mmCIF file of N, CA, C and O in Angstrom:
data_model
loop_
_atom_site.group_PDB
_atom_site.id
_atom_site.type_symbol
_atom_site.label_atom_id
_atom_site.label_comp_id
_atom_site.label_asym_id
_atom_site.label_seq_id
_atom_site.Cartn_x
_atom_site.Cartn_y
_atom_site.Cartn_z
ATOM 1 N N SER A 165 0.841 -1.188 0.000
ATOM 2 C CA SER A 165 0.000 0.000 0.000
ATOM 3 C C SER A 165 0.875 1.237 0.000
ATOM 4 O O SER A 165 1.984 1.222 0.521
ATOM 5 N N TYR A 166 0.334 2.299 -0.601
ATOM 6 C CA TYR A 166 1.073 3.553 -0.702
ATOM 7 C C TYR A 166 0.222 4.690 -0.163
ATOM 8 O O TYR A 166 -0.988 4.739 -0.382
ATOM 9 N N ARG A 167 0.877 5.624 0.514
ATOM 10 C CA ARG A 167 0.214 6.838 0.986
ATOM 11 C C ARG A 167 0.522 7.939 -0.019
ATOM 12 O O ARG A 167 1.667 8.218 -0.333
ATOM 13 N N LEU A 168 -0.545 8.566 -0.566
ATOM 14 C CA LEU A 168 -0.386 9.611 -1.564
ATOM 15 C C LEU A 168 -0.523 10.984 -0.935
ATOM 16 O O LEU A 168 -1.234 11.157 0.053
ATOM 17 N N ASP A 169 0.153 11.949 -1.520
ATOM 18 C CA ASP A 169 0.033 13.334 -1.086
ATOM 19 C C ASP A 169 -1.111 13.962 -1.867
ATOM 20 O O ASP A 169 -0.931 14.387 -3.006
ATOM 21 N N LEU A 170 -2.309 13.984 -1.263
ATOM 22 C CA LEU A 170 -3.493 14.503 -1.937
ATOM 23 C C LEU A 170 -3.593 16.007 -1.760
ATOM 24 O O LEU A 170 -3.084 16.575 -0.787
ATOM 25 N N SER A 171 -4.292 16.653 -2.689
ATOM 26 C CA SER A 171 -4.505 18.094 -2.586
ATOM 27 C C SER A 171 -5.387 18.384 -1.371
ATOM 28 O O SER A 171 -6.162 17.523 -0.936
ATOM 29 N N PRO A 172 -5.301 19.586 -0.816
ATOM 30 C CA PRO A 172 -6.140 19.934 0.342
ATOM 31 C C PRO A 172 -7.638 19.776 0.069
ATOM 32 O O PRO A 172 -8.380 19.349 0.942
ATOM 33 N N SER A 173 -8.074 20.090 -1.152
ATOM 34 C CA SER A 173 -9.506 19.969 -1.444
ATOM 35 C C SER A 173 -9.954 18.518 -1.413
ATOM 36 O O SER A 173 -11.063 18.212 -0.960
ATOM 37 N N LEU A 174 -9.108 17.588 -1.870
ATOM 38 C CA LEU A 174 -9.466 16.169 -1.814
ATOM 39 C C LEU A 174 -9.455 15.650 -0.381
ATOM 40 O O LEU A 174 -10.307 14.852 0.004
ATOM 41 N N ARG A 175 -8.517 16.128 0.434
ATOM 42 C CA ARG A 175 -8.492 15.722 1.845
ATOM 43 C C ARG A 175 -9.728 16.225 2.574
ATOM 44 O O ARG A 175 -10.311 15.506 3.380
ATOM 45 N N ARG A 176 -10.155 17.475 2.286
ATOM 46 C CA ARG A 176 -11.370 18.020 2.916
ATOM 47 C C ARG A 176 -12.600 17.210 2.551
ATOM 48 O O ARG A 176 -13.553 17.131 3.312
ATOM 49 N N ARG A 177 -12.607 16.626 1.377
ATOM 50 C CA ARG A 177 -13.743 15.814 0.939
ATOM 51 C C ARG A 177 -13.723 14.416 1.529
ATOM 52 O O ARG A 177 -14.617 13.623 1.281
ATOM 53 N N GLY A 178 -12.685 14.104 2.294
ATOM 54 C CA GLY A 178 -12.632 12.815 2.960
ATOM 55 C C GLY A 178 -12.061 11.693 2.123
ATOM 56 O O GLY A 178 -12.261 10.526 2.443
ATOM 57 N N ILE A 179 -11.342 12.033 1.046
ATOM 58 C CA ILE A 179 -10.709 11.001 0.227
ATOM 59 C C ILE A 179 -9.565 10.387 1.024
ATOM 60 O O ILE A 179 -8.697 11.086 1.523
ATOM 61 N N HIS A 180 -9.581 9.080 1.169
ATOM 62 C CA HIS A 180 -8.541 8.375 1.928
ATOM 63 C C HIS A 180 -7.238 8.434 1.150
ATOM 64 O O HIS A 180 -7.231 8.307 -0.075
ATOM 65 N N ASP A 181 -6.127 8.601 1.839
ATOM 66 C CA ASP A 181 -4.846 8.806 1.151
ATOM 67 C C ASP A 181 -3.986 7.550 1.030
ATOM 68 O O ASP A 181 -2.857 7.618 0.566
ATOM 69 N N VAL A 182 -4.497 6.375 1.418
ATOM 70 C CA VAL A 182 -3.732 5.141 1.305
ATOM 71 C C VAL A 182 -4.426 4.218 0.305
ATOM 72 O O VAL A 182 -5.622 3.961 0.414
ATOM 73 N N PHE A 183 -3.655 3.743 -0.687
ATOM 74 C CA PHE A 183 -4.189 2.905 -1.754
ATOM 75 C C PHE A 183 -3.308 1.676 -1.932
ATOM 76 O O PHE A 183 -2.079 1.754 -1.825
ATOM 77 N N HIS A 184 -3.911 0.548 -2.262
ATOM 78 C CA HIS A 184 -3.149 -0.653 -2.584
ATOM 79 C C HIS A 184 -2.452 -0.436 -3.921
ATOM 80 O O HIS A 184 -2.975 0.228 -4.820
ATOM 81 N N SER A 185 -1.290 -1.013 -4.079
ATOM 82 C CA SER A 185 -0.496 -0.797 -5.296
ATOM 83 C C SER A 185 -1.234 -1.240 -6.561
ATOM 84 O O SER A 185 -1.003 -0.687 -7.631
ATOM 85 N N SER A 186 -2.146 -2.190 -6.466
ATOM 86 C CA SER A 186 -2.867 -2.649 -7.658
ATOM 87 C C SER A 186 -3.830 -1.587 -8.191
ATOM 88 O O SER A 186 -4.265 -1.672 -9.336
ATOM 89 N N LEU A 187 -4.163 -0.594 -7.375
ATOM 90 C CA LEU A 187 -5.071 0.468 -7.800
ATOM 91 C C LEU A 187 -4.353 1.664 -8.406
ATOM 92 O O LEU A 187 -5.009 2.556 -8.958
ATOM 93 N N LEU A 188 -3.041 1.704 -8.304
ATOM 94 C CA LEU A 188 -2.287 2.873 -8.761
ATOM 95 C C LEU A 188 -1.858 2.721 -10.217
ATOM 96 O O LEU A 188 -1.532 1.633 -10.680
ATOM 97 N N ARG A 189 -1.882 3.824 -10.936
ATOM 98 C CA ARG A 189 -1.439 3.878 -12.331
ATOM 99 C C ARG A 189 -0.540 5.104 -12.496
ATOM 100 O O ARG A 189 -0.593 6.045 -11.730
ATOM 101 N N ILE A 190 0.241 5.107 -13.560
ATOM 102 C CA ILE A 190 1.072 6.265 -13.873
ATOM 103 C C ILE A 190 0.155 7.440 -14.206
ATOM 104 O O ILE A 190 -0.808 7.302 -14.962
ATOM 105 N N HIS A 191 0.468 8.593 -13.641
ATOM 106 C CA HIS A 191 -0.356 9.778 -13.862
ATOM 107 C C HIS A 191 -0.187 10.280 -15.292
ATOM 108 O O HIS A 191 0.917 10.469 -15.783
ATOM 109 N N GLU A 192 -1.311 10.466 -15.960
ATOM 110 C CA GLU A 192 -1.325 11.102 -17.273
ATOM 111 C C GLU A 192 -2.228 12.323 -17.151
ATOM 112 O O GLU A 192 -3.403 12.176 -16.817
ATOM 113 N N PRO A 193 -1.688 13.503 -17.400
ATOM 114 C CA PRO A 193 -2.496 14.722 -17.256
ATOM 115 C C PRO A 193 -3.759 14.664 -18.114
ATOM 116 O O PRO A 193 -3.770 14.057 -19.186
ATOM 117 N N ASN A 194 -4.808 15.273 -17.622
ATOM 118 C CA ASN A 194 -6.084 15.304 -18.320
ATOM 119 C C ASN A 194 -5.989 16.146 -19.593
ATOM 120 O O ASN A 194 -5.421 17.222 -19.592
ATOM 121 N N ASP A 195 -6.529 15.621 -20.676
ATOM 122 C CA ASP A 195 -6.687 16.387 -21.902
ATOM 123 C C ASP A 195 -8.136 16.862 -21.918
ATOM 124 O O ASP A 195 -9.041 16.092 -22.225
ATOM 125 N N ASP A 196 -8.366 18.108 -21.539
ATOM 126 C CA ASP A 196 -9.729 18.607 -21.368
ATOM 127 C C ASP A 196 -10.509 18.625 -22.680
ATOM 128 O O ASP A 196 -11.729 18.628 -22.671
ATOM 129 N N ARG A 197 -9.821 18.605 -23.817
ATOM 130 C CA ARG A 197 -10.537 18.524 -25.100
ATOM 131 C C ARG A 197 -11.171 17.152 -25.284
ATOM 132 O O ARG A 197 -12.270 17.023 -25.792
ATOM 133 N N LEU A 198 -10.466 16.110 -24.841
ATOM 134 C CA LEU A 198 -10.972 14.746 -24.989
ATOM 135 C C LEU A 198 -11.889 14.329 -23.838
ATOM 136 O O LEU A 198 -12.845 13.584 -24.028
ATOM 137 N N PHE A 199 -11.575 14.792 -22.622
ATOM 138 C CA PHE A 199 -12.318 14.388 -21.434
ATOM 139 C C PHE A 199 -12.698 15.618 -20.609
ATOM 140 O O PHE A 199 -12.139 15.851 -19.542
ATOM 141 N N PRO A 200 -13.653 16.401 -21.068
ATOM 142 C CA PRO A 200 -14.028 17.603 -20.311
ATOM 143 C C PRO A 200 -14.691 17.240 -18.992
ATOM 144 O O PRO A 200 -15.353 16.214 -18.879
ATOM 145 N N GLY A 201 -14.492 18.093 -18.003
ATOM 146 C CA GLY A 201 -15.150 17.900 -16.718
ATOM 147 C C GLY A 201 -14.456 16.952 -15.780
ATOM 148 O O GLY A 201 -15.056 16.460 -14.836
ATOM 149 N N ARG A 202 -13.181 16.664 -15.993
ATOM 150 C CA ARG A 202 -12.472 15.709 -15.143
ATOM 151 C C ARG A 202 -11.540 16.379 -14.132
ATOM 152 O O ARG A 202 -10.735 15.720 -13.518
ATOM 153 N N LEU A 203 -11.649 17.680 -13.949
ATOM 154 C CA LEU A 203 -10.808 18.363 -12.974
ATOM 155 C C LEU A 203 -11.454 18.251 -11.599
ATOM 156 O O LEU A 203 -12.673 18.325 -11.471
ATOM 157 N N ASP A 204 -10.647 18.063 -10.539
ATOM 158 C CA ASP A 204 -11.239 17.911 -9.209
ATOM 159 C C ASP A 204 -11.973 19.170 -8.771
ATOM 160 O O ASP A 204 -12.896 19.110 -7.974
ATOM 161 N N SER A 205 -11.629 20.321 -9.345
ATOM 162 C CA SER A 205 -12.334 21.560 -8.995
ATOM 163 C C SER A 205 -13.734 21.604 -9.608
ATOM 164 O O SER A 205 -14.548 22.434 -9.228
ATOM 165 N N GLN A 206 -14.044 20.697 -10.546
ATOM 166 C CA GLN A 206 -15.353 20.677 -11.177
ATOM 167 C C GLN A 206 -16.314 19.712 -10.505
ATOM 168 O O GLN A 206 -17.463 19.620 -10.884
ATOM 169 N N LEU A 207 -15.836 18.963 -9.514
ATOM 170 C CA LEU A 207 -16.697 18.032 -8.808
ATOM 171 C C LEU A 207 -17.489 18.754 -7.735
ATOM 172 O O LEU A 207 -17.050 19.751 -7.187
ATOM 173 N N LEU A 208 -18.620 18.200 -7.401
ATOM 174 C CA LEU A 208 -19.494 18.786 -6.402
ATOM 175 C C LEU A 208 -18.810 18.826 -5.058
ATOM 176 O O LEU A 208 -18.267 17.833 -4.597
ATOM 177 N N ASP A 209 -18.808 19.983 -4.424
ATOM 178 C CA ASP A 209 -18.336 20.107 -3.062
ATOM 179 C C ASP A 209 -19.544 19.874 -2.178
ATOM 180 O O ASP A 209 -20.404 20.731 -2.037
ATOM 181 N N LEU A 210 -19.645 18.697 -1.577
ATOM 182 C CA LEU A 210 -20.838 18.329 -0.830
ATOM 183 C C LEU A 210 -21.022 19.176 0.414
ATOM 184 O O LEU A 210 -22.090 19.181 1.011
ATOM 185 N N ASP A 211 -19.999 19.896 0.827
ATOM 186 C CA ASP A 211 -20.116 20.776 1.983
ATOM 187 C C ASP A 211 -20.485 22.197 1.574
ATOM 188 O O ASP A 211 -20.543 23.083 2.408
ATOM 189 N N ASP A 212 -20.730 22.436 0.304
ATOM 190 C CA ASP A 212 -21.064 23.751 -0.217
ATOM 191 C C ASP A 212 -22.518 24.081 0.119
ATOM 192 O O ASP A 212 -23.434 23.567 -0.513
ATOM 193 N N PRO A 213 -22.779 24.939 1.118
ATOM 194 C CA PRO A 213 -24.152 25.190 1.538
ATOM 195 C C PRO A 213 -24.988 25.909 0.490
ATOM 196 O O PRO A 213 -26.202 25.822 0.497
ATOM 197 N N GLU A 214 -24.368 26.601 -0.405
ATOM 198 C CA GLU A 214 -25.106 27.341 -1.426
ATOM 199 C C GLU A 214 -25.491 26.474 -2.615
ATOM 200 O O GLU A 214 -26.300 26.863 -3.426
ATOM 201 N N GLY A 215 -24.884 25.307 -2.731
ATOM 202 C CA GLY A 215 -25.173 24.421 -3.853
ATOM 203 C C GLY A 215 -24.736 24.995 -5.185
ATOM 204 O O GLY A 215 -25.314 24.706 -6.215
ATOM 205 N N GLU A 216 -23.689 25.815 -5.168
ATOM 206 C CA GLU A 216 -23.258 26.508 -6.380
ATOM 207 C C GLU A 216 -22.727 25.558 -7.448
ATOM 208 O O GLU A 216 -22.677 25.902 -8.602
ATOM 209 N N ARG A 217 -22.340 24.357 -7.057
ATOM 210 C CA ARG A 217 -21.760 23.430 -8.031
ATOM 211 C C ARG A 217 -22.712 22.293 -8.354
ATOM 212 O O ARG A 217 -22.301 21.238 -8.772
ATOM 213 N N GLU A 218 -23.970 22.505 -8.150
ATOM 214 C CA GLU A 218 -24.965 21.476 -8.396
ATOM 215 C C GLU A 218 -24.934 21.004 -9.849
ATOM 216 O O GLU A 218 -25.323 19.892 -10.156
ATOM 217 N N TRP A 219 -24.444 21.832 -10.754
ATOM 218 C CA TRP A 219 -24.387 21.498 -12.171
ATOM 219 C C TRP A 219 -23.589 20.239 -12.452
ATOM 220 O O TRP A 219 -23.752 19.626 -13.485
ATOM 221 N N SER A 220 -22.755 19.820 -11.521
ATOM 222 C CA SER A 220 -21.912 18.674 -11.826
ATOM 223 C C SER A 220 -22.644 17.338 -11.710
ATOM 224 O O SER A 220 -22.123 16.321 -12.101
ATOM 225 N N ILE A 221 -23.875 17.331 -11.185
ATOM 226 C CA ILE A 221 -24.678 16.107 -11.143
ATOM 227 C C ILE A 221 -25.478 16.022 -12.427
ATOM 228 O O ILE A 221 -26.274 16.903 -12.738
ATOM 229 N N SER A 222 -25.264 14.966 -13.186
ATOM 230 C CA SER A 222 -26.036 14.765 -14.408
ATOM 231 C C SER A 222 -27.424 14.260 -14.065
ATOM 232 O O SER A 222 -28.423 14.828 -14.485
ATOM 233 N N LYS A 223 -27.476 13.158 -13.280
ATOM 234 C CA LYS A 223 -28.765 12.647 -12.818
ATOM 235 C C LYS A 223 -28.540 11.600 -11.741
ATOM 236 O O LYS A 223 -27.429 11.104 -11.558
ATOM 237 N N ILE A 224 -29.601 11.259 -11.051
ATOM 238 C CA ILE A 224 -29.564 10.205 -10.051
ATOM 239 C C ILE A 224 -30.098 8.943 -10.722
ATOM 240 O O ILE A 224 -31.174 8.954 -11.317
ATOM 241 N N LEU A 225 -29.324 7.853 -10.629
ATOM 242 C CA LEU A 225 -29.653 6.627 -11.335
ATOM 243 C C LEU A 225 -30.488 5.651 -10.513
ATOM 244 O O LEU A 225 -31.389 5.003 -11.038
ATOM 245 N N SER A 226 -30.178 5.526 -9.234
ATOM 246 C CA SER A 226 -30.888 4.572 -8.389
ATOM 247 C C SER A 226 -30.644 4.925 -6.933
ATOM 248 O O SER A 226 -29.929 5.875 -6.622
ATOM 249 N N HIS A 227 -31.242 4.146 -6.056
ATOM 250 C CA HIS A 227 -31.020 4.347 -4.634
ATOM 251 C C HIS A 227 -31.165 3.035 -3.885
ATOM 252 O O HIS A 227 -31.707 2.069 -4.406
ATOM 253 N N ARG A 228 -30.654 3.043 -2.651
ATOM 254 C CA ARG A 228 -30.825 1.925 -1.721
ATOM 255 C C ARG A 228 -31.257 2.521 -0.398
ATOM 256 O O ARG A 228 -30.842 3.615 -0.043
ATOM 257 N N GLY A 229 -32.080 1.799 0.338
ATOM 258 C CA GLY A 229 -32.541 2.280 1.625
ATOM 259 C C GLY A 229 -33.770 3.150 1.469
ATOM 260 O O GLY A 229 -34.328 3.293 0.376
ATOM 261 N N SER A 230 -34.187 3.741 2.578
ATOM 262 C CA SER A 230 -35.381 4.580 2.541
ATOM 263 C C SER A 230 -35.242 5.767 3.482
ATOM 264 O O SER A 230 -34.403 5.760 4.386
ATOM 265 N N ALA A 231 -36.074 6.762 3.227
ATOM 266 C CA ALA A 231 -36.113 7.997 4.019
ATOM 267 C C ALA A 231 -34.713 8.599 4.124
ATOM 268 O O ALA A 231 -33.982 8.637 3.142
ATOM 269 N N THR A 232 -34.345 9.058 5.317
ATOM 270 C CA THR A 232 -33.050 9.731 5.467
ATOM 271 C C THR A 232 -31.874 8.760 5.530
ATOM 272 O O THR A 232 -30.729 9.188 5.555
ATOM 273 N N ASP A 233 -32.143 7.451 5.540
ATOM 274 C CA ASP A 233 -31.068 6.452 5.520
ATOM 275 C C ASP A 233 -30.701 6.026 4.101
ATOM 276 O O ASP A 233 -29.844 5.169 3.913
ATOM 277 N N ALA A 234 -31.343 6.599 3.103
ATOM 278 C CA ALA A 234 -31.103 6.213 1.705
ATOM 279 C C ALA A 234 -29.750 6.720 1.213
ATOM 280 O O ALA A 234 -29.253 7.747 1.661
ATOM 281 N N VAL A 235 -29.180 5.964 0.276
ATOM 282 C CA VAL A 235 -27.997 6.411 -0.459
ATOM 283 C C VAL A 235 -28.352 6.362 -1.940
ATOM 284 O O VAL A 235 -29.112 5.507 -2.379
ATOM 285 N N PHE A 236 -27.828 7.314 -2.698
ATOM 286 C CA PHE A 236 -28.208 7.489 -4.094
ATOM 287 C C PHE A 236 -27.009 7.312 -5.008
ATOM 288 O O PHE A 236 -25.917 7.808 -4.719
ATOM 289 N N GLU A 237 -27.234 6.611 -6.123
ATOM 290 C CA GLU A 237 -26.198 6.438 -7.132
ATOM 291 C C GLU A 237 -26.249 7.658 -8.052
ATOM 292 O O GLU A 237 -27.237 7.888 -8.750
ATOM 293 N N ILE A 238 -25.188 8.450 -8.041
ATOM 294 C CA ILE A 238 -25.119 9.709 -8.777
ATOM 295 C C ILE A 238 -24.289 9.510 -10.048
ATOM 296 O O ILE A 238 -23.185 8.974 -10.004
ATOM 297 N N LEU A 239 -24.820 9.970 -11.179
ATOM 298 C CA LEU A 239 -24.048 10.053 -12.415
ATOM 299 C C LEU A 239 -23.605 11.498 -12.552
ATOM 300 O O LEU A 239 -24.431 12.405 -12.666
ATOM 301 N N TRP A 240 -22.303 11.722 -12.469
ATOM 302 C CA TRP A 240 -21.747 13.077 -12.558
ATOM 303 C C TRP A 240 -21.582 13.449 -14.027
ATOM 304 O O TRP A 240 -21.467 12.582 -14.891
ATOM 305 N N THR A 241 -21.528 14.734 -14.324
ATOM 306 C CA THR A 241 -21.331 15.180 -15.701
ATOM 307 C C THR A 241 -19.985 14.726 -16.244
ATOM 308 O O THR A 241 -19.806 14.643 -17.446
ATOM 309 N N SER A 242 -19.057 14.376 -15.359
ATOM 310 C CA SER A 242 -17.752 13.859 -15.787
ATOM 311 C C SER A 242 -17.847 12.414 -16.265
ATOM 312 O O SER A 242 -16.904 11.885 -16.828
ATOM 313 N N GLY A 243 -19.010 11.754 -16.031
ATOM 314 C CA GLY A 243 -19.185 10.368 -16.430
ATOM 315 C C GLY A 243 -18.975 9.382 -15.294
ATOM 316 O O GLY A 243 -19.282 8.204 -15.431
ATOM 317 N N ASP A 244 -18.443 9.845 -14.172
ATOM 318 C CA ASP A 244 -18.215 8.971 -13.026
ATOM 319 C C ASP A 244 -19.523 8.691 -12.302
ATOM 320 O O ASP A 244 -20.477 9.454 -12.397
ATOM 321 N N ARG A 245 -19.548 7.584 -11.564
ATOM 322 C CA ARG A 245 -20.710 7.220 -10.742
ATOM 323 C C ARG A 245 -20.230 7.007 -9.317
ATOM 324 O O ARG A 245 -19.222 6.339 -9.094
ATOM 325 N N THR A 246 -20.966 7.564 -8.357
ATOM 326 C CA THR A 246 -20.654 7.347 -6.948
ATOM 327 C C THR A 246 -21.952 7.218 -6.166
ATOM 328 O O THR A 246 -23.017 7.627 -6.639
ATOM 329 N N TRP A 247 -21.844 6.667 -4.959
ATOM 330 C CA TRP A 247 -22.978 6.569 -4.050
ATOM 331 C C TRP A 247 -22.841 7.669 -3.010
ATOM 332 O O TRP A 247 -21.786 7.844 -2.410
ATOM 333 N N VAL A 248 -23.921 8.441 -2.816
ATOM 334 C CA VAL A 248 -23.914 9.584 -1.905
ATOM 335 C C VAL A 248 -25.090 9.445 -0.941
ATOM 336 O O VAL A 248 -26.216 9.200 -1.377
ATOM 337 N N PRO A 249 -24.850 9.609 0.370
ATOM 338 C CA PRO A 249 -25.961 9.532 1.324
ATOM 339 C C PRO A 249 -26.911 10.720 1.200
ATOM 340 O O PRO A 249 -26.511 11.820 0.813
ATOM 341 N N TYR A 250 -28.158 10.478 1.543
ATOM 342 C CA TYR A 250 -29.188 11.519 1.458
ATOM 343 C C TYR A 250 -28.782 12.786 2.209
ATOM 344 O O TYR A 250 -29.018 13.893 1.732
ATOM 345 N N ALA A 251 -28.167 12.629 3.365
ATOM 346 C CA ALA A 251 -27.810 13.789 4.197
ATOM 347 C C ALA A 251 -26.924 14.791 3.464
ATOM 348 O O ALA A 251 -26.900 15.964 3.818
ATOM 349 N N GLN A 252 -26.223 14.354 2.416
ATOM 350 C CA GLN A 252 -25.325 15.251 1.701
ATOM 351 C C GLN A 252 -25.975 15.904 0.484
ATOM 352 O O GLN A 252 -25.378 16.789 -0.118
ATOM 353 N N ILE A 253 -27.192 15.485 0.114
ATOM 354 C CA ILE A 253 -27.821 16.054 -1.084
ATOM 355 C C ILE A 253 -29.306 16.381 -0.910
ATOM 356 O O ILE A 253 -30.050 16.318 -1.882
ATOM 357 N N PRO A 254 -29.767 16.770 0.275
ATOM 358 C CA PRO A 254 -31.217 16.946 0.448
ATOM 359 C C PRO A 254 -31.820 18.077 -0.378
ATOM 360 O O PRO A 254 -33.006 18.044 -0.680
ATOM 361 N N ASN A 255 -31.042 19.068 -0.769
ATOM 362 C CA ASN A 255 -31.579 20.231 -1.487
ATOM 363 C C ASN A 255 -31.117 20.310 -2.932
ATOM 364 O O ASN A 255 -31.132 21.379 -3.535
ATOM 365 N N VAL A 256 -30.718 19.204 -3.510
ATOM 366 C CA VAL A 256 -30.229 19.169 -4.882
ATOM 367 C C VAL A 256 -31.413 18.962 -5.832
ATOM 368 O O VAL A 256 -32.262 18.109 -5.605
ATOM 369 N N ALA A 257 -31.473 19.744 -6.888
ATOM 370 C CA ALA A 257 -32.583 19.658 -7.845
ATOM 371 C C ALA A 257 -32.685 18.269 -8.474
ATOM 372 O O ALA A 257 -33.791 17.781 -8.718
ATOM 373 N N ALA A 258 -31.550 17.609 -8.715
ATOM 374 C CA ALA A 258 -31.584 16.273 -9.308
ATOM 375 C C ALA A 258 -32.305 15.288 -8.390
ATOM 376 O O ALA A 258 -32.990 14.383 -8.861
ATOM 377 N N LEU A 259 -32.190 15.485 -7.083
ATOM 378 C CA LEU A 259 -32.894 14.616 -6.138
ATOM 379 C C LEU A 259 -34.405 14.859 -6.222
ATOM 380 O O LEU A 259 -35.193 13.909 -6.241
ATOM 381 N N THR A 260 -34.793 16.097 -6.307
ATOM 382 C CA THR A 260 -36.215 16.433 -6.449
ATOM 383 C C THR A 260 -36.780 15.799 -7.714
ATOM 384 O O THR A 260 -37.858 15.193 -7.684
ATOM 385 N N ASP A 261 -36.051 15.906 -8.816
ATOM 386 C CA ASP A 261 -36.486 15.301 -10.078
ATOM 387 C C ASP A 261 -36.605 13.784 -9.950
ATOM 388 O O ASP A 261 -37.575 13.190 -10.419
ATOM 389 N N TYR A 262 -35.628 13.159 -9.322
ATOM 390 C CA TYR A 262 -35.619 11.704 -9.158
ATOM 391 C C TYR A 262 -36.824 11.254 -8.323
ATOM 392 O O TYR A 262 -37.515 10.299 -8.677
ATOM 393 N N LEU A 263 -37.059 11.948 -7.216
ATOM 394 C CA LEU A 263 -38.180 11.567 -6.352
ATOM 395 C C LEU A 263 -39.527 11.787 -7.028
ATOM 396 O O LEU A 263 -40.464 11.010 -6.851
ATOM 397 N N GLU A 264 -39.635 12.836 -7.854
ATOM 398 C CA GLU A 264 -40.869 13.065 -8.621
ATOM 399 C C GLU A 264 -41.131 11.915 -9.593
ATOM 400 O O GLU A 264 -42.260 11.481 -9.751
ATOM 401 N N LEU A 265 -40.075 11.430 -10.253
ATOM 402 C CA LEU A 265 -40.226 10.301 -11.161
ATOM 403 C C LEU A 265 -40.708 9.040 -10.451
ATOM 404 O O LEU A 265 -41.426 8.222 -11.029
ATOM 405 N N LEU A 266 -40.324 8.896 -9.181
ATOM 406 C CA LEU A 266 -40.744 7.747 -8.397
ATOM 407 C C LEU A 266 -42.134 7.948 -7.773
ATOM 408 O O LEU A 266 -42.681 7.025 -7.190
ATOM 409 N N GLY A 267 -42.655 9.172 -7.874
ATOM 410 C CA GLY A 267 -43.945 9.464 -7.282
ATOM 411 C C GLY A 267 -43.892 9.726 -5.791
ATOM 412 O O GLY A 267 -44.893 9.596 -5.098
ATOM 413 N N VAL A 268 -42.735 10.128 -5.295
ATOM 414 C CA VAL A 268 -42.542 10.426 -3.859
ATOM 415 C C VAL A 268 -42.701 11.921 -3.652
ATOM 416 O O VAL A 268 -42.147 12.724 -4.385
ATOM 417 N N GLU A 269 -43.469 12.283 -2.625
ATOM 418 C CA GLU A 269 -43.647 13.721 -2.322
ATOM 419 C C GLU A 269 -42.581 14.211 -1.368
ATOM 420 O O GLU A 269 -42.147 13.520 -0.507
#
């Protein structure tokens, strides 16, 4: 396992800094023409109370659990998918849209 020197913004987001060697690859800088939206500054800051970066959520794909214990599978505009707990996205427009599609008030 290796401990990486992560940027302060990634550490604030709770990204763990120790990875098994099988998960590591040689760093290749992002070509924004080929892969737009892959900069860490373009990802949603879940601690952002104003929700200014809400644009980075493309849509919510699915969920597990119910009520405030639910976790949601998020498709980001960068193409990545992650699971996010309800407590971190209660006021996101994509969540409102997803719940409307399910018929939840």
